[in-house]
Coordinates of C-alpha atoms and ligand atoms in Angstrom, one line a residue:
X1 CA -14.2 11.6 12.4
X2 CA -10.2 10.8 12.4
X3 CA -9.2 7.9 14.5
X4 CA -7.6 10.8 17.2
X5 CA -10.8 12.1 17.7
X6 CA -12.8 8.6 18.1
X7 CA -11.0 7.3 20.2
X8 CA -10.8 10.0 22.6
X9 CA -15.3 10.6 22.2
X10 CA -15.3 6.9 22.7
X11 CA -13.2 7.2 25.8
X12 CA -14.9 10.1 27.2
X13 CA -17.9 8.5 26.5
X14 CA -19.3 11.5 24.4
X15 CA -20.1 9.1 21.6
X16 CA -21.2 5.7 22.4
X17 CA -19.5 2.6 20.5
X18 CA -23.2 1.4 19.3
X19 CA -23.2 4.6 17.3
X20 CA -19.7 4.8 16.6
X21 CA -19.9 1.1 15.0
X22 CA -23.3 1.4 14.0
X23 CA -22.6 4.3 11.7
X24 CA -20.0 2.3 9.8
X25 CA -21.8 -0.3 9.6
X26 CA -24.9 1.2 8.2
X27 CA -22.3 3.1 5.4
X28 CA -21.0 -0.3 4.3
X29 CA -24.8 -1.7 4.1
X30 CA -25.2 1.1 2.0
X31 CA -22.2 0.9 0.3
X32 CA -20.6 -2.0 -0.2
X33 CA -22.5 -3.6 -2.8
X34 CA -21.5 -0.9 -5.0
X35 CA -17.3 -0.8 -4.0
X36 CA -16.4 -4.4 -3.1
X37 CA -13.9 -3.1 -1.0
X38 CA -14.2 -6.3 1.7
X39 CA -13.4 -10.0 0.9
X40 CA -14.2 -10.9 4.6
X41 CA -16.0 -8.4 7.1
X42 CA -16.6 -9.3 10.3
X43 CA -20.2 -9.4 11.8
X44 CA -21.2 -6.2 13.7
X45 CA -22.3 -8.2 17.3
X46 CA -18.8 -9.5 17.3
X47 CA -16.9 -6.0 16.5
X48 CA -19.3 -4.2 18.3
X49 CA -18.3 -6.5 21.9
X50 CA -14.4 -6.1 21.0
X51 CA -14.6 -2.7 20.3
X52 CA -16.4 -2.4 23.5
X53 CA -13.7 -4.5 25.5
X54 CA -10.8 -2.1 24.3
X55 CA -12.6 1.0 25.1
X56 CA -12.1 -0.1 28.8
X57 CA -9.2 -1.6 28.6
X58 CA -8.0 2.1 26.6
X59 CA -4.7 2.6 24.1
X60 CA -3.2 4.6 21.2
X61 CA -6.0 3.8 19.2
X62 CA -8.5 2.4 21.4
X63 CA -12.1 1.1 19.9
X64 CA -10.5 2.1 16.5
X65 CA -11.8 0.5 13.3
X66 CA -9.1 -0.6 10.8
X67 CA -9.1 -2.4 7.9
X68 CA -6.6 -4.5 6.9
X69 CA -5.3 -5.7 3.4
X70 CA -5.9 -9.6 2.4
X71 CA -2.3 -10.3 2.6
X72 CA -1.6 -9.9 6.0
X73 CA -2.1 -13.2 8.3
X74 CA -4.8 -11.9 11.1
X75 CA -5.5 -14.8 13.6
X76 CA -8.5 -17.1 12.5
X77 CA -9.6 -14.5 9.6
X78 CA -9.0 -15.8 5.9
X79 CA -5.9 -14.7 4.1
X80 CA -7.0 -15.1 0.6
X81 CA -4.4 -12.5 -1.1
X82 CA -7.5 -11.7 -3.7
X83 CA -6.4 -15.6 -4.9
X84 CA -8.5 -18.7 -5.5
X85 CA -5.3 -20.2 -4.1
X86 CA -6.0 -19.1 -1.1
X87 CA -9.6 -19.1 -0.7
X88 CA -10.0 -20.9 2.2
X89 CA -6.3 -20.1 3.7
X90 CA -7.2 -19.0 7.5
X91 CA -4.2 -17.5 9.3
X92 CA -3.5 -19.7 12.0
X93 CA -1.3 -16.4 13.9
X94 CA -1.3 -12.7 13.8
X95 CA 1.2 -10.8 11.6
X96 CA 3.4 -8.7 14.1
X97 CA 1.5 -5.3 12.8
X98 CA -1.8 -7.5 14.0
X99 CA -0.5 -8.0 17.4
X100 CA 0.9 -4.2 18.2
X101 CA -2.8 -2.8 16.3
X102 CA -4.8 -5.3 19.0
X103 CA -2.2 -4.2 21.8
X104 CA -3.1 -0.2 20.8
X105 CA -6.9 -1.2 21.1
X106 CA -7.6 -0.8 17.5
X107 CA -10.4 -3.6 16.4
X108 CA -10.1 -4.8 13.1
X109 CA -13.5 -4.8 10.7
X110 CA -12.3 -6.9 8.0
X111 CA -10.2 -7.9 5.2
X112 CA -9.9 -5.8 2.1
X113 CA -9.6 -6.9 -1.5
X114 CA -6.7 -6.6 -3.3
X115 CA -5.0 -7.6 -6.8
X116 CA -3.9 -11.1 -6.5
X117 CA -0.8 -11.5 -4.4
X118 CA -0.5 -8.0 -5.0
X119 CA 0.0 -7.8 -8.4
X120 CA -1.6 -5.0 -10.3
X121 CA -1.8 -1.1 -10.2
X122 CA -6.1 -0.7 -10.4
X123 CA -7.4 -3.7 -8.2
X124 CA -8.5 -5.4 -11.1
X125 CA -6.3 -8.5 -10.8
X126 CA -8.4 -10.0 -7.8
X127 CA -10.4 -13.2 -8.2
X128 CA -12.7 -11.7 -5.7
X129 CA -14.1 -9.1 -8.6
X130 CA -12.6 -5.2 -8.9
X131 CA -13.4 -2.3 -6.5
X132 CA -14.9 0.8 -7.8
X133 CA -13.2 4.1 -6.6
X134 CA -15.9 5.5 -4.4
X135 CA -15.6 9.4 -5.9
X136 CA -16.2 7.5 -9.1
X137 CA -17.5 4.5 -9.7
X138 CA -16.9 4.1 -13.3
X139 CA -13.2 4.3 -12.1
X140 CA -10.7 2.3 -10.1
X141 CA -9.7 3.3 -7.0
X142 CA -5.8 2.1 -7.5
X143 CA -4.4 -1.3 -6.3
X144 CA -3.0 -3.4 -5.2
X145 CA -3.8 -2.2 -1.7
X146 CA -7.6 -1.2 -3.6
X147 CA -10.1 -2.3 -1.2
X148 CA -8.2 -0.7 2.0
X149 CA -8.1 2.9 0.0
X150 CA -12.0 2.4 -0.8
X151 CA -12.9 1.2 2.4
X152 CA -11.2 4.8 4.3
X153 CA -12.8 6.9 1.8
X154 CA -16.1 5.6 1.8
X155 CA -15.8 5.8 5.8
X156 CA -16.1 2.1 5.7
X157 CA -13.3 1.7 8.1
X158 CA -11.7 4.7 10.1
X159 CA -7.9 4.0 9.4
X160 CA -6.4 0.8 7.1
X161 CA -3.4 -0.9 6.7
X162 CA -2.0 -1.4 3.0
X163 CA 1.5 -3.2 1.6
X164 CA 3.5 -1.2 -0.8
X165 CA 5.9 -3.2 -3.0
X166 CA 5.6 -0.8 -5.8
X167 CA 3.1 1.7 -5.1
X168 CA 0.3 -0.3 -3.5
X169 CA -0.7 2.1 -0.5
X170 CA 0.6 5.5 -2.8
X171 CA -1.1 4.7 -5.7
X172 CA -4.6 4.1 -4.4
X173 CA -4.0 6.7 -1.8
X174 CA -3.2 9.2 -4.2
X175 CA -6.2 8.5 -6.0
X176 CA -9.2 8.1 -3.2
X177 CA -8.0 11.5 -1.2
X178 CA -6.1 9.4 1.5
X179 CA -2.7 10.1 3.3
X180 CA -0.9 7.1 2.5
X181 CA 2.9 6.0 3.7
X182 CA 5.3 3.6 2.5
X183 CA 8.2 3.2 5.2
X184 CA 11.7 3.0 5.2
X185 CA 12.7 -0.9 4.4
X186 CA 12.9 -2.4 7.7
X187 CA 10.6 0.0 9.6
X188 CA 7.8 -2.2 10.2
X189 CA 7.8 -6.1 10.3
X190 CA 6.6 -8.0 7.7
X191 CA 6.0 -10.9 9.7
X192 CA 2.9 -12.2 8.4
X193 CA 3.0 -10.4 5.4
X194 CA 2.6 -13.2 2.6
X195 CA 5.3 -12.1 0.2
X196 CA 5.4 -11.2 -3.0
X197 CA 8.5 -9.2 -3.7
X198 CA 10.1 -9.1 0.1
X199 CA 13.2 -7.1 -0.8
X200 CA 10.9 -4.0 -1.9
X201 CA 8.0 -4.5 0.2
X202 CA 6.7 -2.7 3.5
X203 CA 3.5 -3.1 5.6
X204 CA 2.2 1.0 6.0
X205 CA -0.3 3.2 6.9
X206 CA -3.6 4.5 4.8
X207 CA -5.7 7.0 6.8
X208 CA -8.0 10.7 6.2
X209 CA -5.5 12.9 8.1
X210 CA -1.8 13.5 8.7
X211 CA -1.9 12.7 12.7
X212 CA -3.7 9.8 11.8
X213 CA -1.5 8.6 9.5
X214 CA 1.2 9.0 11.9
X215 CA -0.6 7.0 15.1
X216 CA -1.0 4.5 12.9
X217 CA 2.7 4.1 12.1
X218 CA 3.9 4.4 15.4
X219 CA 1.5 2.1 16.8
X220 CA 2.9 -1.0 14.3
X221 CA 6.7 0.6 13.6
X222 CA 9.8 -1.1 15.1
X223 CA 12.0 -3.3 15.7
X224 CA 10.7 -7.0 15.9
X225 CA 13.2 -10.4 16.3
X226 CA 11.1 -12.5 14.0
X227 CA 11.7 -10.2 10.7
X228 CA 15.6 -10.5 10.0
X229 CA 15.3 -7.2 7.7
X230 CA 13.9 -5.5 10.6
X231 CA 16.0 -2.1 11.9
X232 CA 16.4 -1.3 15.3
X233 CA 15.0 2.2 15.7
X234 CA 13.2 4.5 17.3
X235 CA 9.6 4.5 16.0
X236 CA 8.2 7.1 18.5
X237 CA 6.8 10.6 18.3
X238 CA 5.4 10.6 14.4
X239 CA 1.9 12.2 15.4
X240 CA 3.7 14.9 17.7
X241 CA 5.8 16.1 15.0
X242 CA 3.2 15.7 12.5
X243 CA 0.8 18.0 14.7
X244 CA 3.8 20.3 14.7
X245 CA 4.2 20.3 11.2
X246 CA 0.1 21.4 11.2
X247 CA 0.5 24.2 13.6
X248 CA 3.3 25.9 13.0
X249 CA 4.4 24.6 9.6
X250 CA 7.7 23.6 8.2
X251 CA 9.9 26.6 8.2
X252 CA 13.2 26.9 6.8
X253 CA 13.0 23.3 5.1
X254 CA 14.0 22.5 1.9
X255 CA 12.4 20.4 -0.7
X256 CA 13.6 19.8 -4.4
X257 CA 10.7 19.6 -7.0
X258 CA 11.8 16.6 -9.4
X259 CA 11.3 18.1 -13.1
X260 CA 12.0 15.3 -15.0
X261 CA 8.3 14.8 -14.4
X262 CA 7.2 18.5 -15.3
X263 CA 8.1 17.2 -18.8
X264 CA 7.8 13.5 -18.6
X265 CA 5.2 12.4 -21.8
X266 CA 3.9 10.2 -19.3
X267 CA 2.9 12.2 -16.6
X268 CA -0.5 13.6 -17.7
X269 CA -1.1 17.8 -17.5
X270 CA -3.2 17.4 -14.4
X271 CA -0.7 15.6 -12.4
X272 CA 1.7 18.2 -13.3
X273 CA -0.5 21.5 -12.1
X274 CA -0.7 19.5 -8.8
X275 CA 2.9 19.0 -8.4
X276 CA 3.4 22.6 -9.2
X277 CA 0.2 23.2 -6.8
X278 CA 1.6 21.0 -3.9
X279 CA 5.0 23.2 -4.3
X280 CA 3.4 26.6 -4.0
X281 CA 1.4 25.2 -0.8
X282 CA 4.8 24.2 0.3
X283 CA 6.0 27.5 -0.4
X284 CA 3.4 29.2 1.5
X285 CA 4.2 27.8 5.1
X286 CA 7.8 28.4 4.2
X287 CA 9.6 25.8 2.8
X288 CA 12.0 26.4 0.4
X289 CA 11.2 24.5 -3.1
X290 CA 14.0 24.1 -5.8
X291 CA 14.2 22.1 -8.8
X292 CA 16.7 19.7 -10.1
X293 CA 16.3 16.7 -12.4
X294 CA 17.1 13.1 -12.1
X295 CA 18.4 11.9 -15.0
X296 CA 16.9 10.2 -18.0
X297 CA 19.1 6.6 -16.7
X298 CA 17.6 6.8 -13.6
X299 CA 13.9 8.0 -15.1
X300 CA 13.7 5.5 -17.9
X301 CA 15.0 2.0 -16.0
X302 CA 14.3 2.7 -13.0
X303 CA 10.2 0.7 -14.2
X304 CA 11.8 -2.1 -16.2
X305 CA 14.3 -2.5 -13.4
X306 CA 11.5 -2.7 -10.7
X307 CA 9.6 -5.0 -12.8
X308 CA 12.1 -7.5 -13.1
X309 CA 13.4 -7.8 -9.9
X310 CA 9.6 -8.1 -8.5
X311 CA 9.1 -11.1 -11.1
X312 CA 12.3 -12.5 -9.8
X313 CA 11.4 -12.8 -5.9
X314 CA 7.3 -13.2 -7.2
X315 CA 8.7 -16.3 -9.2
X316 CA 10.3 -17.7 -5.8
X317 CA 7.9 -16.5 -3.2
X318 CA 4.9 -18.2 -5.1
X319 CA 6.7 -21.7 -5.2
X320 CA 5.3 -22.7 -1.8
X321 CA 1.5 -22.9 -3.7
X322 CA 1.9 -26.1 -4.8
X323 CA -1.6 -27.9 -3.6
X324 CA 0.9 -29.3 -1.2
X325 CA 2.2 -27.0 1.0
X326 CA -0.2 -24.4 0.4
X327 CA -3.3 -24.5 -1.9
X328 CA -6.2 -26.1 -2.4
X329 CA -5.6 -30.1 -2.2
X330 CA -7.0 -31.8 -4.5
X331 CA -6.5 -35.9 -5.0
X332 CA -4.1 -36.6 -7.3
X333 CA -4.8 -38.8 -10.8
X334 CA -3.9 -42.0 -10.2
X335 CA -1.3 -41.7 -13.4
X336 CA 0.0 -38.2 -12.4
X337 CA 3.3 -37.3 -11.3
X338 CA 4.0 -35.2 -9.3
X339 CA 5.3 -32.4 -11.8
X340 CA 1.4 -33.0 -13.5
X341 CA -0.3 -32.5 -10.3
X342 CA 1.6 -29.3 -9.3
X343 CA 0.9 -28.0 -12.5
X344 CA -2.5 -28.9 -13.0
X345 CA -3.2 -27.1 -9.4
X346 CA -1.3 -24.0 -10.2
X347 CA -2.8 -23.7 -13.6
X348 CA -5.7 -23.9 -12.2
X349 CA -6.0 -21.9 -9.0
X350 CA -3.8 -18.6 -9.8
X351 CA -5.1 -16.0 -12.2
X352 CA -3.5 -14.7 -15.7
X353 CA -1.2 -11.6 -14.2
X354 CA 0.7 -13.9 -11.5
X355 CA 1.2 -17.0 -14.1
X356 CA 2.7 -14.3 -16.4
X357 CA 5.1 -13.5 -13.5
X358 CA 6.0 -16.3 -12.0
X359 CA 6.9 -17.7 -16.2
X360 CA 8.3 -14.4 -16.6
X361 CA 10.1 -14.4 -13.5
X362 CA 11.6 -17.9 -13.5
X363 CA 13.0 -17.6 -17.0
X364 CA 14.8 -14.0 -16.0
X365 CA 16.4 -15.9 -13.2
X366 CA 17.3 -19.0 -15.7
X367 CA 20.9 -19.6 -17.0
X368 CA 22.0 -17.3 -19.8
X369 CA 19.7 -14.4 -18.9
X370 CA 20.1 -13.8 -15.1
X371 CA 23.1 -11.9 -15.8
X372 CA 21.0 -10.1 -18.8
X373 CA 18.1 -9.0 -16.8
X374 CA 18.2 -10.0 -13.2
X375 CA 21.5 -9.1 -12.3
X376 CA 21.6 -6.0 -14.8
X377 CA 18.2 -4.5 -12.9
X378 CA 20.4 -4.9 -9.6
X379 CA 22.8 -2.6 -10.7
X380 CA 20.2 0.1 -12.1
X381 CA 18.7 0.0 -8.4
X382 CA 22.1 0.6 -7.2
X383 CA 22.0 3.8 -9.3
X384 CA 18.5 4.7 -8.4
X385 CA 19.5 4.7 -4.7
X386 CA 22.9 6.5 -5.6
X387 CA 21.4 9.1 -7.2
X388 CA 18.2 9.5 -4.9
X389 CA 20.6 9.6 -1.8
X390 CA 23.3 12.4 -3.9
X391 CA 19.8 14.6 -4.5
X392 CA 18.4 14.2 -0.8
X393 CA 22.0 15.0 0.1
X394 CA 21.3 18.9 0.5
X395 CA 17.5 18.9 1.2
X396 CA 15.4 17.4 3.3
X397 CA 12.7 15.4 0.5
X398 CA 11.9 15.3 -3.0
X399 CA 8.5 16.1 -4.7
X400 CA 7.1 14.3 -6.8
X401 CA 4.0 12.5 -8.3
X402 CA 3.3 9.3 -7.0
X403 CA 0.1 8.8 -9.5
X404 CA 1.2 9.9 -13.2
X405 CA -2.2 9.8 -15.0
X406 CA -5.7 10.5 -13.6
X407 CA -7.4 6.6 -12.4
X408 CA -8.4 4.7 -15.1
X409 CA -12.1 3.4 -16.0
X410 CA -12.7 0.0 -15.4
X411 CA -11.1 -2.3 -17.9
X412 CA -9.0 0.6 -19.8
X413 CA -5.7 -0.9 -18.7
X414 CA -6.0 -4.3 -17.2
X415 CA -5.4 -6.3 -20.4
X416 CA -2.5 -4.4 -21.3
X417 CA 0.2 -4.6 -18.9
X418 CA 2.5 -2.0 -20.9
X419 CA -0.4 0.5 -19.9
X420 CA -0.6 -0.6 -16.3
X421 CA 2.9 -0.9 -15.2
X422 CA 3.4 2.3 -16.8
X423 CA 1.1 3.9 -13.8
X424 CA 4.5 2.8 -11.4
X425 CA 6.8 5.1 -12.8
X426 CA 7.2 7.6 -9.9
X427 CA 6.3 5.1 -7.2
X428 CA 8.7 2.6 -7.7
X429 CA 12.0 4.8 -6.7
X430 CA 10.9 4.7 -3.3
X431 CA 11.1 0.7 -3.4
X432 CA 14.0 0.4 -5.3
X433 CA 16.4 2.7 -2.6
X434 CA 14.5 1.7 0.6
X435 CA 13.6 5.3 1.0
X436 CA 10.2 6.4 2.8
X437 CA 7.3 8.1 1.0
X438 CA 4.4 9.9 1.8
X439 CA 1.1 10.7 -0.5
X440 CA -0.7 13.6 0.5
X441 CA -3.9 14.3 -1.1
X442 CA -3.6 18.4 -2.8
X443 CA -6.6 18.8 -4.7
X444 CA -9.9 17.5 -6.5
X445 CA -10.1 17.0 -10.2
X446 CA -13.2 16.2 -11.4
X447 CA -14.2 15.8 -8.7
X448 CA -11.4 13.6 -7.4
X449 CA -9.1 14.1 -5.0
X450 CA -5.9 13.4 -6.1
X451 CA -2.6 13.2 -4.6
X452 CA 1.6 13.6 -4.4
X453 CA 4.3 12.5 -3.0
X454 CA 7.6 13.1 -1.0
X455 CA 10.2 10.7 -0.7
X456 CA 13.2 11.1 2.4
X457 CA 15.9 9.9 3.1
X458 CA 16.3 6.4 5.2
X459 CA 13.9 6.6 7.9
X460 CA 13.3 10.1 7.5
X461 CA 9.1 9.5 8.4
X462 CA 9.8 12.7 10.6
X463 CA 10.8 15.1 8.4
X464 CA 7.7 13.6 5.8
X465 CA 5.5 14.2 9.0
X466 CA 6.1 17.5 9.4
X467 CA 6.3 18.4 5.6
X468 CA 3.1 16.6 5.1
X469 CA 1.6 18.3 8.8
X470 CA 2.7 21.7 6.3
X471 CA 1.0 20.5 3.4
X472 CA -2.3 19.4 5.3
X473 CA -2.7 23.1 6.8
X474 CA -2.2 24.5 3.4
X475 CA -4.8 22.7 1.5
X476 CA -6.9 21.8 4.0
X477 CA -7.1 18.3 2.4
X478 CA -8.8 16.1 5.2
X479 CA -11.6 14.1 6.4
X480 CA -12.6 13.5 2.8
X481 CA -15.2 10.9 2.8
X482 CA -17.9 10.3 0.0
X483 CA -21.2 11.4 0.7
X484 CA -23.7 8.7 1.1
X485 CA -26.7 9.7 -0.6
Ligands
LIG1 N1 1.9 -2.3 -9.5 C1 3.0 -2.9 -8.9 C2 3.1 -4.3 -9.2 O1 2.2 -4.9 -9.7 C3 3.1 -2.6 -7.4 C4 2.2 -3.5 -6.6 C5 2.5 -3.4 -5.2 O2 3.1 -2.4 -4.7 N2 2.2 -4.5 -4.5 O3 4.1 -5.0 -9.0

């Protein structure tokens, strides 16, 4: 059932929360050993009694189920960031999103495995071991946001919360059947968000429908004093408009398909018949598709750009794990100094891809090549953003893919980071410009259901409501949750 519906059964009293929390529970008994999309789940008495208590006490989301990504601090829960850093990190607050979900009545289930510090593309980065894509296990589900996308589709969890830096709630979204959003820079607070790349990075929704996507937004969406990005807007009426979008489509809207992609050697075949699918559907509840390119400048640097500046702000953000501050303290040699102990502790404790970052990162930021790399990929984001903003200019979104290739098998592209940062190509526009995205699931391919994407301009989540309210009626892509036997 969407979180809508639960919440108004439970209220009503037409389901009862023992079989409401039961029935997840019993489908991550069954399977969980098989995904590994939790790090920490909470026990069923104590969710069971809260969910209970915010059933009377009613909300938004009221008795809801969410599961939340292991990098966002929820009060007296660990916050390992899928690190042996962080292993026994407990959050001693709750993230602002924590606070408004608890304040709505949603109950959260657990904490969902991730790449490390939300590093990786497949979810293969964690210490915590990979999670399978549930359609296919053989297959990763798409990271780094991996174990949150598992967790919806298996029906572990009823809605989940994700971060997207480059892709980490569109690209497992896109690949597990989930509507997944990344909002405009500033939307939602990322207080209590442990950063990784904070310039690019947002806190957004992953859920089974289009209304549900959009509670879930406007339950943890706006303004908050203790993020100093944070905009002050309006963050109201997302589910009204995305029901509107539903019922009566999105007439006389305009969306540009982006072709660079139509020819792009690395988007594969299938990718493309969606995007040309997703634009037909669009089509048919009368929106007006057109097609315009990009540009090759903003195509081809746009991923090298990304990656830099992410290595840059990773390289500084990850200072503060130092066995120190933050880490695992370990008594130092008696002959160490202090440089030897830090080192010793971060050599030990963080895993291959984040060392290669952080080294990466620090010597792109180093005299001689800042103004070769770090300040060069500021001015290709510039131009992404110029040129993103000059196409929206006349329409209302672009189209485009968010995955480029179908989800790899375990272990096909984790040891070869060429291969995985290669998966980012579409998705990281979006965090480069600030712009908002949605994924909308279009159709299966063998057997899984796969997504695309449309990107707006600065907090245009509306407009991406409605389109994707359009786009849900004409595929009829919902509720898609793995069978369990
Ligand atoms: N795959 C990208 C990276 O590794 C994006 C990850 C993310 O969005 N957190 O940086």
């Amino acid at each position: 059932m969407p979180a809508w519906l639960v919440r108004e059964e439970l209220a009503k009293g037409n389901i009862s929360v023992e079989d409401y929390v039961g029935s997840v529970y019993e489908r991550i008994e069954r399977l969980e050993p098989s995904i590994n999309a939790f790090i920490t789940l909470r026990s069923r008495e104590e969710v069971m009694e809260e969910v209970r208590e915010a059933v009377s006490r009613g909300g938004k989301l009221a008795g809801v189920l969410v599961a939340v990504k292991d990098n966002i601090h929820v009060k007296g829960l660990r916050v390992t960031c899928g690190s042996k850093m962080l292993e026994h990190y407990v959050a001693p607050y709750d993230a602002t999103v924590i606070k408004r979900l608890r304040e709505s009545g949603a109950v959260v289930i657990g904490k969902t495995n991730m790449d490390e510090f939300a590093m990786g593309s497949t979810g293969e980065t964690s210490a915590y071991g990979a999670t399978r894509n549930p359609w296919e296990l053989e297959r990763v589900p798409g990271g780094s946001s991996s174990g949150s996308a598992a967790a919806v589709a298996a029906g572990m969890a009823t809605l989940a919360l994700g971060s997207d830096t480059g892709g980490s709630i569109r690209l497992p979204a896109s690949w597990t059947g989930l509507y997944g959003l990344k909002p405009t820079y500033g939307l939602v607070s990322r207080y209590g968000l442990v950063s990784y790349a904070d310039s690019l990075e947002q806190i957004g929704p992953m859920a089974r429908d289009i209304v549900d996507l959009a509670l879930l937004l406007e339950v943890i969406a706006g303004f908050d004093p203790l993020d100093a990005t944070s905009l002050r807007t309006d963050a109201r009426g997302f589910a009204e408009i995305a029901k509107k979008g539903l019922e009566e489509g999105a007439g006389d809207r305009q969306v540009l398909l982006i072709s660079d992609f139509l020819e792009h050697p690395g988007v594969d075949p299938e990718i493309r018949g969606l995007l040309e699918l997703a634009a037909d559907k669009l089509g048919s509840m009368g929106v007006e598709v057109s097609e315009k390119r990009l540009g090759d400048e903003v195509v081809d640097y746009a991923l090298p750009a990304y990656y830099v500046i992410a290595m840059a702000e990773a390289s500084s953000n990850l200072a503060r794990y130092d066995g120190i501050r933050y880490g695992p303290k370990e008594e130092p040699k008696p002959w160490e100094s202090w440089n030897e102990y830090y080192s010793r502790i971060r050599a030990k404790y963080f895993g291959l891809e984040v060392k290669t970052r952080i080294i990466l990162g620090s010597w792109m930021l180093s005299a001689g090549y800042r103004d070769q790399y770090y300040i060069r990929a500021l001015k290709v984001r510039r131009l992404v953003r110029d040129r993103l903003l000059e196409l929206l200019r006349g329409v209302d979104a672009l189209l485009l893919p968010s995955a480029v290739t179908m989800p790899p098998r375990l272990g096909e592209v984790v040891d070869d980071p060429e291969k995985m940062y290669a998966l980012d190509l579409a998705n990281v526009l979006a965090n480069l410009s600030g712009l908002p995205a949605l994924v909308a699931p279009v159709a299966r391919v063998s057997g899984i259901p796969v997504g695309v994407q449309l990107v707006s301009k600065p907090l245009g989540e509306k407009i991406l409501f409605l389109l994707g309210g359009a786009l849900e009626a004409a595929t009829g892509m919902r509720n898609l949750v793995v069978p369990t036997n």
